[in-house]
PDB file of C-alpha atoms in Angstrom:
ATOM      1  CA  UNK A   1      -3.725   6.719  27.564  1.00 81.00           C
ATOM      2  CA  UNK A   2      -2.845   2.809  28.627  1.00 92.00           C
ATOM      3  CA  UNK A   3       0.497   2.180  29.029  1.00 95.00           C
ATOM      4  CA  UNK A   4       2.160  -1.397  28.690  1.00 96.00           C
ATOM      5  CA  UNK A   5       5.049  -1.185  30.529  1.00 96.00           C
ATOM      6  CA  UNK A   6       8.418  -4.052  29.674  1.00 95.00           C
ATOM      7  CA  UNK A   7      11.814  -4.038  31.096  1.00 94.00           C
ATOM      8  CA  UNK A   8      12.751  -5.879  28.048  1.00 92.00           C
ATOM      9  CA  UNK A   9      11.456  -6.792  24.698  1.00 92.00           C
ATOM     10  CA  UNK A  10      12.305  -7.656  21.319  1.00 90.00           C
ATOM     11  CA  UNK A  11      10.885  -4.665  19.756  1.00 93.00           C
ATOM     12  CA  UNK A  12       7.903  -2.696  20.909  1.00 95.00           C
ATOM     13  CA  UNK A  13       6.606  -2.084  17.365  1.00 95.00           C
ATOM     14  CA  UNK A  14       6.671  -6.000  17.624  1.00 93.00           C
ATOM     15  CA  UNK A  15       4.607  -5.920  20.436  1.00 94.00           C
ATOM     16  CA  UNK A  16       1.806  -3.250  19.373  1.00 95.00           C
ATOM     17  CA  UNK A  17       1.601  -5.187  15.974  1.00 93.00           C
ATOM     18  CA  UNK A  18       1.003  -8.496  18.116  1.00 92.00           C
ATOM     19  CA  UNK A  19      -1.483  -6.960  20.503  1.00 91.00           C
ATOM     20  CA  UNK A  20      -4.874  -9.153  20.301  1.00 89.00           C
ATOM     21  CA  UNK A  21      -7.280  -6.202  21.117  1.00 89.00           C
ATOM     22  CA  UNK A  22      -5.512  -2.938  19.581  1.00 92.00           C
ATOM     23  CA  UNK A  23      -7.002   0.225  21.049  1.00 94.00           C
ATOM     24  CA  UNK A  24      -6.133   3.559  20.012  1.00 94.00           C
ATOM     25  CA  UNK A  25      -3.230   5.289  22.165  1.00 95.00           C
ATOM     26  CA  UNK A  26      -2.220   2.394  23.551  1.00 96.00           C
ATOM     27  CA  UNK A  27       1.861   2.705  24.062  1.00 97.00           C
ATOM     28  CA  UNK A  28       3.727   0.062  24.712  1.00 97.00           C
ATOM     29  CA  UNK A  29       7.177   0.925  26.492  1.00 96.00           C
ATOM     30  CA  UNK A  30       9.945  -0.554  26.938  1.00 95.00           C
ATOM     31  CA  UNK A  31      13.397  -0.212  28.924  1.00 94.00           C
ATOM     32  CA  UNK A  32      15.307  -1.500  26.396  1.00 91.00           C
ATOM     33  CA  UNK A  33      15.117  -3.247  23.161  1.00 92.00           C
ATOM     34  CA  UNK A  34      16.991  -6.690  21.602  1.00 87.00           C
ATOM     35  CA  UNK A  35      15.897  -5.728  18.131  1.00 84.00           C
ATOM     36  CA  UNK A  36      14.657  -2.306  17.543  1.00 83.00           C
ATOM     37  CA  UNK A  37      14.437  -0.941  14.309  1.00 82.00           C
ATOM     38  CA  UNK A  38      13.703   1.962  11.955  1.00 80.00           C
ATOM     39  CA  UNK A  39      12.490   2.151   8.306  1.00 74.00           C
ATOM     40  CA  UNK A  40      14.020  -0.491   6.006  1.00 70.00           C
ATOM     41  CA  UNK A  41      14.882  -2.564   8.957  1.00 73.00           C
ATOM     42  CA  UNK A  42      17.657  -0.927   9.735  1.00 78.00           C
ATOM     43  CA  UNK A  43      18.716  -1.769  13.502  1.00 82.00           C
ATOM     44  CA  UNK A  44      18.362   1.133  16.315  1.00 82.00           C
ATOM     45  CA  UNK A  45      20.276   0.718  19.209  1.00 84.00           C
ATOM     46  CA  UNK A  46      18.256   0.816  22.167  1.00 87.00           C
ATOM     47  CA  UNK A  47      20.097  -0.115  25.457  1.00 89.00           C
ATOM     48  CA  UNK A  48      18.798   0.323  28.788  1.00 90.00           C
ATOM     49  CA  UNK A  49      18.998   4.214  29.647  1.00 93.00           C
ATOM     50  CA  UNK A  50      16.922   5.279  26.162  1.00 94.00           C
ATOM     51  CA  UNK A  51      13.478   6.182  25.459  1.00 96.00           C
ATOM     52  CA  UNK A  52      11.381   3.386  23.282  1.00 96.00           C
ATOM     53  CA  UNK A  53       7.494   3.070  22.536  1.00 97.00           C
ATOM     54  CA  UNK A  54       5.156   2.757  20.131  1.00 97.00           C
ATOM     55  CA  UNK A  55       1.588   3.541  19.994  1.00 97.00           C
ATOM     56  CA  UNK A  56      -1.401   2.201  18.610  1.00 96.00           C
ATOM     57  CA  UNK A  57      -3.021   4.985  16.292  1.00 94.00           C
ATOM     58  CA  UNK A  58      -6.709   5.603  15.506  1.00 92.00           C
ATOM     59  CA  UNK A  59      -7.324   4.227  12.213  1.00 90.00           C
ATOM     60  CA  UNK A  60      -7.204   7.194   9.661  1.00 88.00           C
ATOM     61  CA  UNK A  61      -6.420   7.791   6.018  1.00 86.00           C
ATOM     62  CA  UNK A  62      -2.990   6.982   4.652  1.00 86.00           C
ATOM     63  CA  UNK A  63      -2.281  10.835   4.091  1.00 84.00           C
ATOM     64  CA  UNK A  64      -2.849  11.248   7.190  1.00 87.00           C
ATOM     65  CA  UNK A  65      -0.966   8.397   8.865  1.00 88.00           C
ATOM     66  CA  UNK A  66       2.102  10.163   6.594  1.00 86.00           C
ATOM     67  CA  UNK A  67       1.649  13.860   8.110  1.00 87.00           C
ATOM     68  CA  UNK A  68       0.906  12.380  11.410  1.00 89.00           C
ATOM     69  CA  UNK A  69       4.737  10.729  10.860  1.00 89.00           C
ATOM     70  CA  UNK A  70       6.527  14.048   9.943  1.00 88.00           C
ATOM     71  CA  UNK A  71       4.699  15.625  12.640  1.00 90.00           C
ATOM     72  CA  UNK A  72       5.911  13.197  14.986  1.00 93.00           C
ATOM     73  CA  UNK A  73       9.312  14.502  14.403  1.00 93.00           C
ATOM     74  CA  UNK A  74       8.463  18.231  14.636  1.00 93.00           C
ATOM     75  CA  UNK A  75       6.490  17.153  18.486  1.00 95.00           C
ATOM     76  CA  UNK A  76      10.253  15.520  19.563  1.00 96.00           C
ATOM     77  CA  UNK A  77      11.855  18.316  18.457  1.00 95.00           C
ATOM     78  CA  UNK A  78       9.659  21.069  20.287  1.00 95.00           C
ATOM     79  CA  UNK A  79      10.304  18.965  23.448  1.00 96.00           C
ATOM     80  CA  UNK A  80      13.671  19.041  23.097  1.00 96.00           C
ATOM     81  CA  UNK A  81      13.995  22.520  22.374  1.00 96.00           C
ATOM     82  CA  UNK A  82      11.506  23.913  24.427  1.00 95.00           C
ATOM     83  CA  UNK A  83      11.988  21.561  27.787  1.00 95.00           C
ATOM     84  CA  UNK A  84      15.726  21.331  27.531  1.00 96.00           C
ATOM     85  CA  UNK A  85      16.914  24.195  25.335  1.00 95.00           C
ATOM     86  CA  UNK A  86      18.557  22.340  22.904  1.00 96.00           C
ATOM     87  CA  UNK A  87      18.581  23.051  19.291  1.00 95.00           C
ATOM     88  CA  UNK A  88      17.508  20.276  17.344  1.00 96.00           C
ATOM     89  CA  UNK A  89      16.844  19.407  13.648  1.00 94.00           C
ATOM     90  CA  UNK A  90      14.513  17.419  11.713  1.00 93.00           C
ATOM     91  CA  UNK A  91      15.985  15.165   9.482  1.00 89.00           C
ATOM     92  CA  UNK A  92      12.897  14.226   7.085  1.00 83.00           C
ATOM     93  CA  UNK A  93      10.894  12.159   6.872  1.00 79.00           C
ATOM     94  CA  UNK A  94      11.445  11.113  10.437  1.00 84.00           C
ATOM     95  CA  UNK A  95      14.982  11.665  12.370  1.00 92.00           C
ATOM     96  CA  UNK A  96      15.596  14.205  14.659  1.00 95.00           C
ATOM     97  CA  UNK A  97      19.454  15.289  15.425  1.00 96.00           C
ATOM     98  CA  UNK A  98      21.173  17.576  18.015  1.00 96.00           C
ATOM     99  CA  UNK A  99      24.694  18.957  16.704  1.00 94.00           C
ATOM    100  CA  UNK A 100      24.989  17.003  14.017  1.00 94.00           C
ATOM    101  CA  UNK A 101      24.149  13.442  15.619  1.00 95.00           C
ATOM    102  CA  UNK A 102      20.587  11.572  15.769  1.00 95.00           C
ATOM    103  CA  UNK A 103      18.991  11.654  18.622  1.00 96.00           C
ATOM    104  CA  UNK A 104      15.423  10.415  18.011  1.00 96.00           C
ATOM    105  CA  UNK A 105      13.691   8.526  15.050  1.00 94.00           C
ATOM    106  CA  UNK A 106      10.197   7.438  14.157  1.00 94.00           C
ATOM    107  CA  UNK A 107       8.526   4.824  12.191  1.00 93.00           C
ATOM    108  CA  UNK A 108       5.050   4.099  11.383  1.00 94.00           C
ATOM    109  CA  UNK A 109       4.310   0.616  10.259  1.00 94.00           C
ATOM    110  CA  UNK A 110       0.388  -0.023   8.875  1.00 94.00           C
ATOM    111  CA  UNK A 111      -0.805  -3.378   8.083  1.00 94.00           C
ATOM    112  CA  UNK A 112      -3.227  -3.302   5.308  1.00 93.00           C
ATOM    113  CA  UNK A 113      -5.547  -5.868   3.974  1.00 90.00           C
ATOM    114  CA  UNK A 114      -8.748  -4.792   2.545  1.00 85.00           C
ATOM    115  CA  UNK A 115      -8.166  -0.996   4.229  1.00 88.00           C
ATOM    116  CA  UNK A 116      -6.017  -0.430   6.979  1.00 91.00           C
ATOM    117  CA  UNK A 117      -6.259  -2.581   9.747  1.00 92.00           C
ATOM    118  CA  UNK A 118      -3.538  -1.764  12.059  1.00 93.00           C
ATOM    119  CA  UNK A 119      -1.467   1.455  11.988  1.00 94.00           C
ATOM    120  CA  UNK A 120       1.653   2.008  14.866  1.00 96.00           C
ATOM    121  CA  UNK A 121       4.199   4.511  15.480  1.00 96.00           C
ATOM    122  CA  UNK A 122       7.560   3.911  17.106  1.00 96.00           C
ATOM    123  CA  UNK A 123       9.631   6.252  19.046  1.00 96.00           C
ATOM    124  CA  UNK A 124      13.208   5.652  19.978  1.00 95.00           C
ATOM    125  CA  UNK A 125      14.180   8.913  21.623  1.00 96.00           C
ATOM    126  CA  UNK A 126      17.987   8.899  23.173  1.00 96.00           C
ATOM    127  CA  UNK A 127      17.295  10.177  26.665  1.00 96.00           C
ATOM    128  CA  UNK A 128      19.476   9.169  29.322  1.00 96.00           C
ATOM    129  CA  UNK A 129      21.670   6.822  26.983  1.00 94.00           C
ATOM    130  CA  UNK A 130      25.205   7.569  28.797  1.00 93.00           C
ATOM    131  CA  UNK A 131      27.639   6.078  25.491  1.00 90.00           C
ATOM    132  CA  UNK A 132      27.245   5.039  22.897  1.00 90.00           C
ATOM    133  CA  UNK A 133      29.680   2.017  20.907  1.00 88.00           C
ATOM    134  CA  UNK A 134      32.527   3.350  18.991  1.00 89.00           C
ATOM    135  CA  UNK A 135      30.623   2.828  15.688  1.00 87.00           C
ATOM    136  CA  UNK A 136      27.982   4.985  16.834  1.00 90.00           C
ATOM    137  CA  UNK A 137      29.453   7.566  18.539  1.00 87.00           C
ATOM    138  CA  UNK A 138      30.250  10.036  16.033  1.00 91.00           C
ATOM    139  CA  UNK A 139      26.559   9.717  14.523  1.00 93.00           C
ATOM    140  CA  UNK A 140      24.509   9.606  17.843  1.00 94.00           C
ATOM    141  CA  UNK A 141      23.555  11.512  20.658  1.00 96.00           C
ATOM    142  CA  UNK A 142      21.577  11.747  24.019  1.00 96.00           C
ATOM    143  CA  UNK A 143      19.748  14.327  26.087  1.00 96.00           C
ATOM    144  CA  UNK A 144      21.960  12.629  28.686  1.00 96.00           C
ATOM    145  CA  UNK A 145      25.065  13.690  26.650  1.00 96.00           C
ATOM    146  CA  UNK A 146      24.216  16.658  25.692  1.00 96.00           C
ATOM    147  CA  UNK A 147      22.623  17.996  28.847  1.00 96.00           C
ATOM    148  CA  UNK A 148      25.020  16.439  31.471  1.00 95.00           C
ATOM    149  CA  UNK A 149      21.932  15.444  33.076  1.00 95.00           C
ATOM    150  CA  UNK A 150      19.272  12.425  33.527  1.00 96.00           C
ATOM    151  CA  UNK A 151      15.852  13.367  32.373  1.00 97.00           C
ATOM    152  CA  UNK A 152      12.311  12.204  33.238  1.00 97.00           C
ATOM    153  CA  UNK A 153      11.454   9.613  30.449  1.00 96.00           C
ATOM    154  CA  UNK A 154       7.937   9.145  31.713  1.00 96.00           C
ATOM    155  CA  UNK A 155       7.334  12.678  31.602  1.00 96.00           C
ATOM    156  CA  UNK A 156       8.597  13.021  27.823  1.00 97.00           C
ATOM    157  CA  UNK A 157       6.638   9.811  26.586  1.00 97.00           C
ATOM    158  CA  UNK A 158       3.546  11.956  27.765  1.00 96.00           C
ATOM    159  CA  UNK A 159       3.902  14.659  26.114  1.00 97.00           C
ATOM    160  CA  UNK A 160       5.049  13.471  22.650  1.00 96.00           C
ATOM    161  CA  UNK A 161       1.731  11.146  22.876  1.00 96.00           C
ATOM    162  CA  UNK A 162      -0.630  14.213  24.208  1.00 95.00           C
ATOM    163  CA  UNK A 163       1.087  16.302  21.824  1.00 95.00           C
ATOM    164  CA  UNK A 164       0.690  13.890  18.666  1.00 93.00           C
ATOM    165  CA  UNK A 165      -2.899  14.032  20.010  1.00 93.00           C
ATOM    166  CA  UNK A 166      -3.024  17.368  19.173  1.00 91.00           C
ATOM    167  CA  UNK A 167      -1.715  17.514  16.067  1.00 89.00           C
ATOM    168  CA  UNK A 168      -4.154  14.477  14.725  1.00 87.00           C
ATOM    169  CA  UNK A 169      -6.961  16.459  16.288  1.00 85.00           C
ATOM    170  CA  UNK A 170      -5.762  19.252  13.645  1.00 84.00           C
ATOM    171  CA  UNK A 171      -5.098  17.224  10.584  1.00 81.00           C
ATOM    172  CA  UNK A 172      -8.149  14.932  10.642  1.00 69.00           C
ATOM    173  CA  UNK A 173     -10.432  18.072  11.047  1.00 66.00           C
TER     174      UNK A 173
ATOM    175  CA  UNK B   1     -41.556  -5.068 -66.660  1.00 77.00           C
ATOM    176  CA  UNK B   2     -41.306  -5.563 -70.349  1.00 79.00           C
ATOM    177  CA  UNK B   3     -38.243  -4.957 -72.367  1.00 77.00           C
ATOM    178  CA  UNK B   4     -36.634  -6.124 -75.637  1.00 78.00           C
ATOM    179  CA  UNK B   5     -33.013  -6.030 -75.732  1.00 74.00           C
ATOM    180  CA  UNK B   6     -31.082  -6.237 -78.959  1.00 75.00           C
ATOM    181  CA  UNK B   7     -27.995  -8.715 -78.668  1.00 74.00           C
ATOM    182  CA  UNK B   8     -25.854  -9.096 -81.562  1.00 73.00           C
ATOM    183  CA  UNK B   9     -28.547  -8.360 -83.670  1.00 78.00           C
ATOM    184  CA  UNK B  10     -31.228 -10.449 -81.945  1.00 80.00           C
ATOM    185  CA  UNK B  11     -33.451  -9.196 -80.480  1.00 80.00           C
ATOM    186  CA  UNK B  12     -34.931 -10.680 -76.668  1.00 79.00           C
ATOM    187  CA  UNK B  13     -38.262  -9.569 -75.082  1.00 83.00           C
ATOM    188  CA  UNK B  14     -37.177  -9.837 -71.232  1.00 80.00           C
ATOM    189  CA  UNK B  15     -39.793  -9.625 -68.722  1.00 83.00           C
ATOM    190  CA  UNK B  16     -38.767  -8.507 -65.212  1.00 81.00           C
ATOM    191  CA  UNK B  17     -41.170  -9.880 -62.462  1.00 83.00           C
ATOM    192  CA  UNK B  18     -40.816  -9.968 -58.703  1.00 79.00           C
ATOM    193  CA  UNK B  19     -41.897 -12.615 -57.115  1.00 77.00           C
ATOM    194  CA  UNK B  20     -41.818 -13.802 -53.752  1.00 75.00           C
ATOM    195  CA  UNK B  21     -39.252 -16.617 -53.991  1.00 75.00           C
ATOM    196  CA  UNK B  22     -37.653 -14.089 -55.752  1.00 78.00           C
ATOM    197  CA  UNK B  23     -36.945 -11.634 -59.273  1.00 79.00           C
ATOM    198  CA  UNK B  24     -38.044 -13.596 -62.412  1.00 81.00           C
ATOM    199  CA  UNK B  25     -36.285 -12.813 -65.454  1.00 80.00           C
ATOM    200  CA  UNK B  26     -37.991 -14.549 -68.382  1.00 83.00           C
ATOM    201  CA  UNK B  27     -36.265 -14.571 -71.517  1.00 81.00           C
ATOM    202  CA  UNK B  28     -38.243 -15.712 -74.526  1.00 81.00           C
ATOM    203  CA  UNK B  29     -39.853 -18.193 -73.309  1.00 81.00           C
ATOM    204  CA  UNK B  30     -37.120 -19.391 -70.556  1.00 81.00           C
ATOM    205  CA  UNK B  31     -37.650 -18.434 -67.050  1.00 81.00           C
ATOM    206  CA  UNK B  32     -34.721 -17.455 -64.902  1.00 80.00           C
ATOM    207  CA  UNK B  33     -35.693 -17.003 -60.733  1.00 79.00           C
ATOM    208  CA  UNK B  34     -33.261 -14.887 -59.414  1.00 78.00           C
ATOM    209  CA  UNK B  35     -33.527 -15.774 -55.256  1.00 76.00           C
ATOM    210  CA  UNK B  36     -33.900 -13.194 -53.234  1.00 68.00           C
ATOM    211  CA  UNK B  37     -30.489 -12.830 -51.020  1.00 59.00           C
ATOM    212  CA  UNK B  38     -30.489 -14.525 -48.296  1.00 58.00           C
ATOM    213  CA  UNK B  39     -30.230 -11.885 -45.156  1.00 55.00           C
ATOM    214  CA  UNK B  40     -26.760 -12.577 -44.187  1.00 55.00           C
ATOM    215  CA  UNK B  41     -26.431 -14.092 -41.166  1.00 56.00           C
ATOM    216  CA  UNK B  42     -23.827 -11.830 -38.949  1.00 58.00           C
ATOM    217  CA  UNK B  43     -22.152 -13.407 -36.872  1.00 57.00           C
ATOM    218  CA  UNK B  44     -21.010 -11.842 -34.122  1.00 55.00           C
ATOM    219  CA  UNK B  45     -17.564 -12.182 -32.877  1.00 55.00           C
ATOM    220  CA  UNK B  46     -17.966 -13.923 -29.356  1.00 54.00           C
ATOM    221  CA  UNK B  47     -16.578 -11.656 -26.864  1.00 54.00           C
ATOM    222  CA  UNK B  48     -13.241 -13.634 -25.672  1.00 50.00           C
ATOM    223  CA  UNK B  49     -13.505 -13.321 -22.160  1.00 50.00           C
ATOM    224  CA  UNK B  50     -10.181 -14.178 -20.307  1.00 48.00           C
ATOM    225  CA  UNK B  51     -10.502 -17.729 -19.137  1.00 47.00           C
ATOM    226  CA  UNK B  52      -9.878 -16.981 -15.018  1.00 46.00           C
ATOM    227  CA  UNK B  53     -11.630 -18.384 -11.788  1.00 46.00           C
ATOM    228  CA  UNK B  54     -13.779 -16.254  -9.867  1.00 50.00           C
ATOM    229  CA  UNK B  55     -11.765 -17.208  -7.229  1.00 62.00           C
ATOM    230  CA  UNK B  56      -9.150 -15.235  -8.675  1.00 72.00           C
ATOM    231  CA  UNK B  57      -7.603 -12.598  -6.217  1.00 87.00           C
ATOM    232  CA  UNK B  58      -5.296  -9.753  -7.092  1.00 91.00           C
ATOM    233  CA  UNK B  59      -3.565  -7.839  -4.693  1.00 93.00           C
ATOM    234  CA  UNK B  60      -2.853  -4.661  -4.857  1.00 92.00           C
ATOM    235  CA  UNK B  61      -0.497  -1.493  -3.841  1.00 93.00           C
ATOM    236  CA  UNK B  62      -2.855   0.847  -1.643  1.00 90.00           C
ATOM    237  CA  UNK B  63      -0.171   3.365  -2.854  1.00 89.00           C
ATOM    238  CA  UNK B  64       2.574   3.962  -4.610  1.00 92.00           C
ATOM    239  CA  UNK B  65       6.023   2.427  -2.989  1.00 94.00           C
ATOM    240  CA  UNK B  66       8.965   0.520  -3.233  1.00 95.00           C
ATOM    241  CA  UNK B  67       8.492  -3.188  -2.928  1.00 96.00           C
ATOM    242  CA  UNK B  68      10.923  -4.136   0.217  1.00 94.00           C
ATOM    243  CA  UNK B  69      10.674  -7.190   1.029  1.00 94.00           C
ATOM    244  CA  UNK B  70       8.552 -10.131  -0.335  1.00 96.00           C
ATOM    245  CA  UNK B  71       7.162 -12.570   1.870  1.00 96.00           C
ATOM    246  CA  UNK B  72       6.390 -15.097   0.133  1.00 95.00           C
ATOM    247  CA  UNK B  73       6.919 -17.313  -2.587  1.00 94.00           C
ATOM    248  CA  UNK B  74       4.881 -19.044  -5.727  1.00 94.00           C
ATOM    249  CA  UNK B  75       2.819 -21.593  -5.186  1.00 93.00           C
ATOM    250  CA  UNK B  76       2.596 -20.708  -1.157  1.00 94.00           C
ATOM    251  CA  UNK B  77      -0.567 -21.225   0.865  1.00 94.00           C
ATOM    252  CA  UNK B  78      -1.290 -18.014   2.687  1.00 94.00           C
ATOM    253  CA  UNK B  79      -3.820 -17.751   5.508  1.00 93.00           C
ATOM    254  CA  UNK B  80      -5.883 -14.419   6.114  1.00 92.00           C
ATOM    255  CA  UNK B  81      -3.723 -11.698   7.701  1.00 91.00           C
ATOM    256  CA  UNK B  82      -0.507 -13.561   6.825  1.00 94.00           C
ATOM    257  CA  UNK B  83       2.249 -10.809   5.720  1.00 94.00           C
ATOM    258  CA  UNK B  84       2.418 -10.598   1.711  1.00 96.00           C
ATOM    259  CA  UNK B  85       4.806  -7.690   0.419  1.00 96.00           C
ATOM    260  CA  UNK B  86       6.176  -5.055   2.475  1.00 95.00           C
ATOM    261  CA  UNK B  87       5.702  -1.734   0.744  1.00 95.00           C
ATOM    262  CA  UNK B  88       8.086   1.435   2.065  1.00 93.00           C
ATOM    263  CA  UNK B  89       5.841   4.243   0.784  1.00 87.00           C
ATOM    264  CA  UNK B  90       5.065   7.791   2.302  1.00 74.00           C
ATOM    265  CA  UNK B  91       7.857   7.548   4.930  1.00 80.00           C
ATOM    266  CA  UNK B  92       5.951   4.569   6.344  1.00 92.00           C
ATOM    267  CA  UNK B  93       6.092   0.960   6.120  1.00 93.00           C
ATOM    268  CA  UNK B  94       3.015  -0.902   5.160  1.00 94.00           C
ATOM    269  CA  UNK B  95       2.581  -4.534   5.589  1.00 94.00           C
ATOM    270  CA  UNK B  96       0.634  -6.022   2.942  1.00 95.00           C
ATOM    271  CA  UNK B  97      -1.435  -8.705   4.149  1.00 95.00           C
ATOM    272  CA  UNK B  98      -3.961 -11.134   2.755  1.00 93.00           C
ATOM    273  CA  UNK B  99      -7.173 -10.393   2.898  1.00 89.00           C
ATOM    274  CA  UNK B 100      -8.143 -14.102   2.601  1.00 89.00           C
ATOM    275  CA  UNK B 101      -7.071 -17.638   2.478  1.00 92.00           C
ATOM    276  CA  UNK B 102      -5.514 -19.284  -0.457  1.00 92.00           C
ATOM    277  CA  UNK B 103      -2.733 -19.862  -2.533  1.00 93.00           C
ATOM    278  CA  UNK B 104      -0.252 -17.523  -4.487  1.00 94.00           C
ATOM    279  CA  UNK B 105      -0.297 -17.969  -7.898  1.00 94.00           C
ATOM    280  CA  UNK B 106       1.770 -15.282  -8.977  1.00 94.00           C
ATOM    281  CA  UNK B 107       4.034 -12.883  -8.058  1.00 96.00           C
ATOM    282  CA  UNK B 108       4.152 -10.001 -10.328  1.00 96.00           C
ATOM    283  CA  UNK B 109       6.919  -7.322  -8.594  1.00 96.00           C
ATOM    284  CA  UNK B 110      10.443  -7.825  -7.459  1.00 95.00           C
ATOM    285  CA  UNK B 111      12.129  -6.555  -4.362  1.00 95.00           C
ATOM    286  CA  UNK B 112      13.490  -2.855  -4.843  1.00 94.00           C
ATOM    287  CA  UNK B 113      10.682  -2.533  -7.799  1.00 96.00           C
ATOM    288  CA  UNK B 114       8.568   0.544  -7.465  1.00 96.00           C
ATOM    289  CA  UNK B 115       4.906  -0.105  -8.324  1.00 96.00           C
ATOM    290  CA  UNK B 116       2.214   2.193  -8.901  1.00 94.00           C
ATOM    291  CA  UNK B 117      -0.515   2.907  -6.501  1.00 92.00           C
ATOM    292  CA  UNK B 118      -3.341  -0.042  -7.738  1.00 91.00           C
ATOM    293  CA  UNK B 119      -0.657  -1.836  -9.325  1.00 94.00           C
ATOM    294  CA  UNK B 120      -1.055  -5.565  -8.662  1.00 94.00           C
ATOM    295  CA  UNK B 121       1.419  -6.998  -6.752  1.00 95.00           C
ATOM    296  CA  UNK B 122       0.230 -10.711  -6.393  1.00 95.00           C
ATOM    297  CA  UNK B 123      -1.970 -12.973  -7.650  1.00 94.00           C
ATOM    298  CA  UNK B 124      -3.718 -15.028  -4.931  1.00 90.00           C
ATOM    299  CA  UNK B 125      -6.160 -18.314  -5.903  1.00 86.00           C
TER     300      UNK B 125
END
């Protein structure tokens, strides 16, 4: 997996839409974002300290693409249960909270013309965000938060992507 | 065919004949050529085909979706690739692009609208 590594940019989604040569499993990561979003354009908050990518996706059918975005959800959520004991919950289609309060969310985007020419995934996972405004603080979380400790986002970005891997290895078969 | 008809008390000798221009009734001595009818002509309704340019392009939803945001407007030129209609459907959105250069002559869904997978969204010339 290539990695595109920014300290700062508008919106990775943004970025893996723009990109001139798009390989599958490309990620492009970033340490914060000015204007990340979810579905409908709503606005995620991604200051430094969070977890923010998106990856290119081998082109596949539109069913696919749609369990591949659920599944997404249930890979963050065995993470963060598994690596850091936490109970989460998946908020379908694509949120994932810890007591009560979001903690990740995903998006796919696809461009289609003709047949689908571009398909990328976003993942905004609240890591080592340390607070969160006063608007937000009653509806979102961090592993930071929650754990009382920082966590390896490097680490977690590789196995969400190794582990969505896995599960499009099982749904295209 | 000879016959003799009584009329009124008078009585006709009618021969029946067919002929090739036609039936010949002769009355007495009067000849009457019936033409044979004409095979209709049948004219077949033309086939209306909608007047539209070949150059015609419709646009359509891959699937179904809520329309959620339209990108452009009547009468814009588009280029290839340039965003058309976004399209929130499966718990994804899909960007709706055009799949060639031209102009937008109509379009047929508003924002919020919820169209039918195949439904055309825009009409591109």
């Amino acid at each position: 997996m290539q990695i595109k590594k920014y300290q700062s940019a508008s919106s990775t989604q943004e970025l893996a839409k723009k990109e001139k040569n798009p390989k599958p499993w490309t990620i492009f990561w970033a340490k914060e974002q000015k204007v990340g979003y979810g579905r409908k354009k709503t606005a995620w908050f991604s200051p430094k300290g969070g977890l923010y990518f998106s990856i290119i996706l081998p082109k596949s059918n539109i069913e696919d693409l749609q369990t591949l975005t659920v599944l997404a959800a249930f890979v963050t959520a065995k993470i963060i249960k598994e690596d850091f004991k936490l109970e989460p919950f998946i908020k379908l289609p694509n949120d994932v909270w810890v007591n009560g309060k979001k903690i990740a969310g995903i998006l796919t985007e696809n461009v289609i013309g003709k047949e689908i020419k571009l398909s990328v995934m976003g993942i905004g996972l609240n890591t080592n965000v340390e607070k969160f405004s006063k608007e937000l603080k009653e509806t979102a979380t961090s592993l930071k938060i929650e754990l009382k400790k920082t966590v390896d986002d490097e680490k977690i970005l590789k196995k969400i992507v190794n582990g969505l891997k896995e599960q499009l290895k099982t749904i295209s078969e | 065919m000879k016959l003799k008809l009584k009329l009124k008390d008078k009585e006709y000798e009618v021969e029946i004949s067919e002929k090739e221009e036609g039936v010949k009734v002769k009355v007495g001595e009067k000849e009457f050529i019936f033409e044979k009818e004409k095979k209709k002509e049948v004219s077949t309704p033309q086939l209306s085909f909608e007047k539209r340019s070949f150059s015609e392009k419709e646009i359509k939803a891959p699937i179904a979706g809520t329309v959620t945001e339209i990108f452009v407007q009547e009468g814009d030129v588009v280029k290839k690739g340039q965003k058309i209609i976004l399209l929130s459907a499966m718990k994804m959105e899909n960007e709706i692009i055009s799949d060639s250069d031209g102009k937008i002559q109509k379009i047929l869904v508003k924002k919020e609208q919820k169209v039918k997978e195949g439904e055309i969204l825009v009409v591109l010339k």
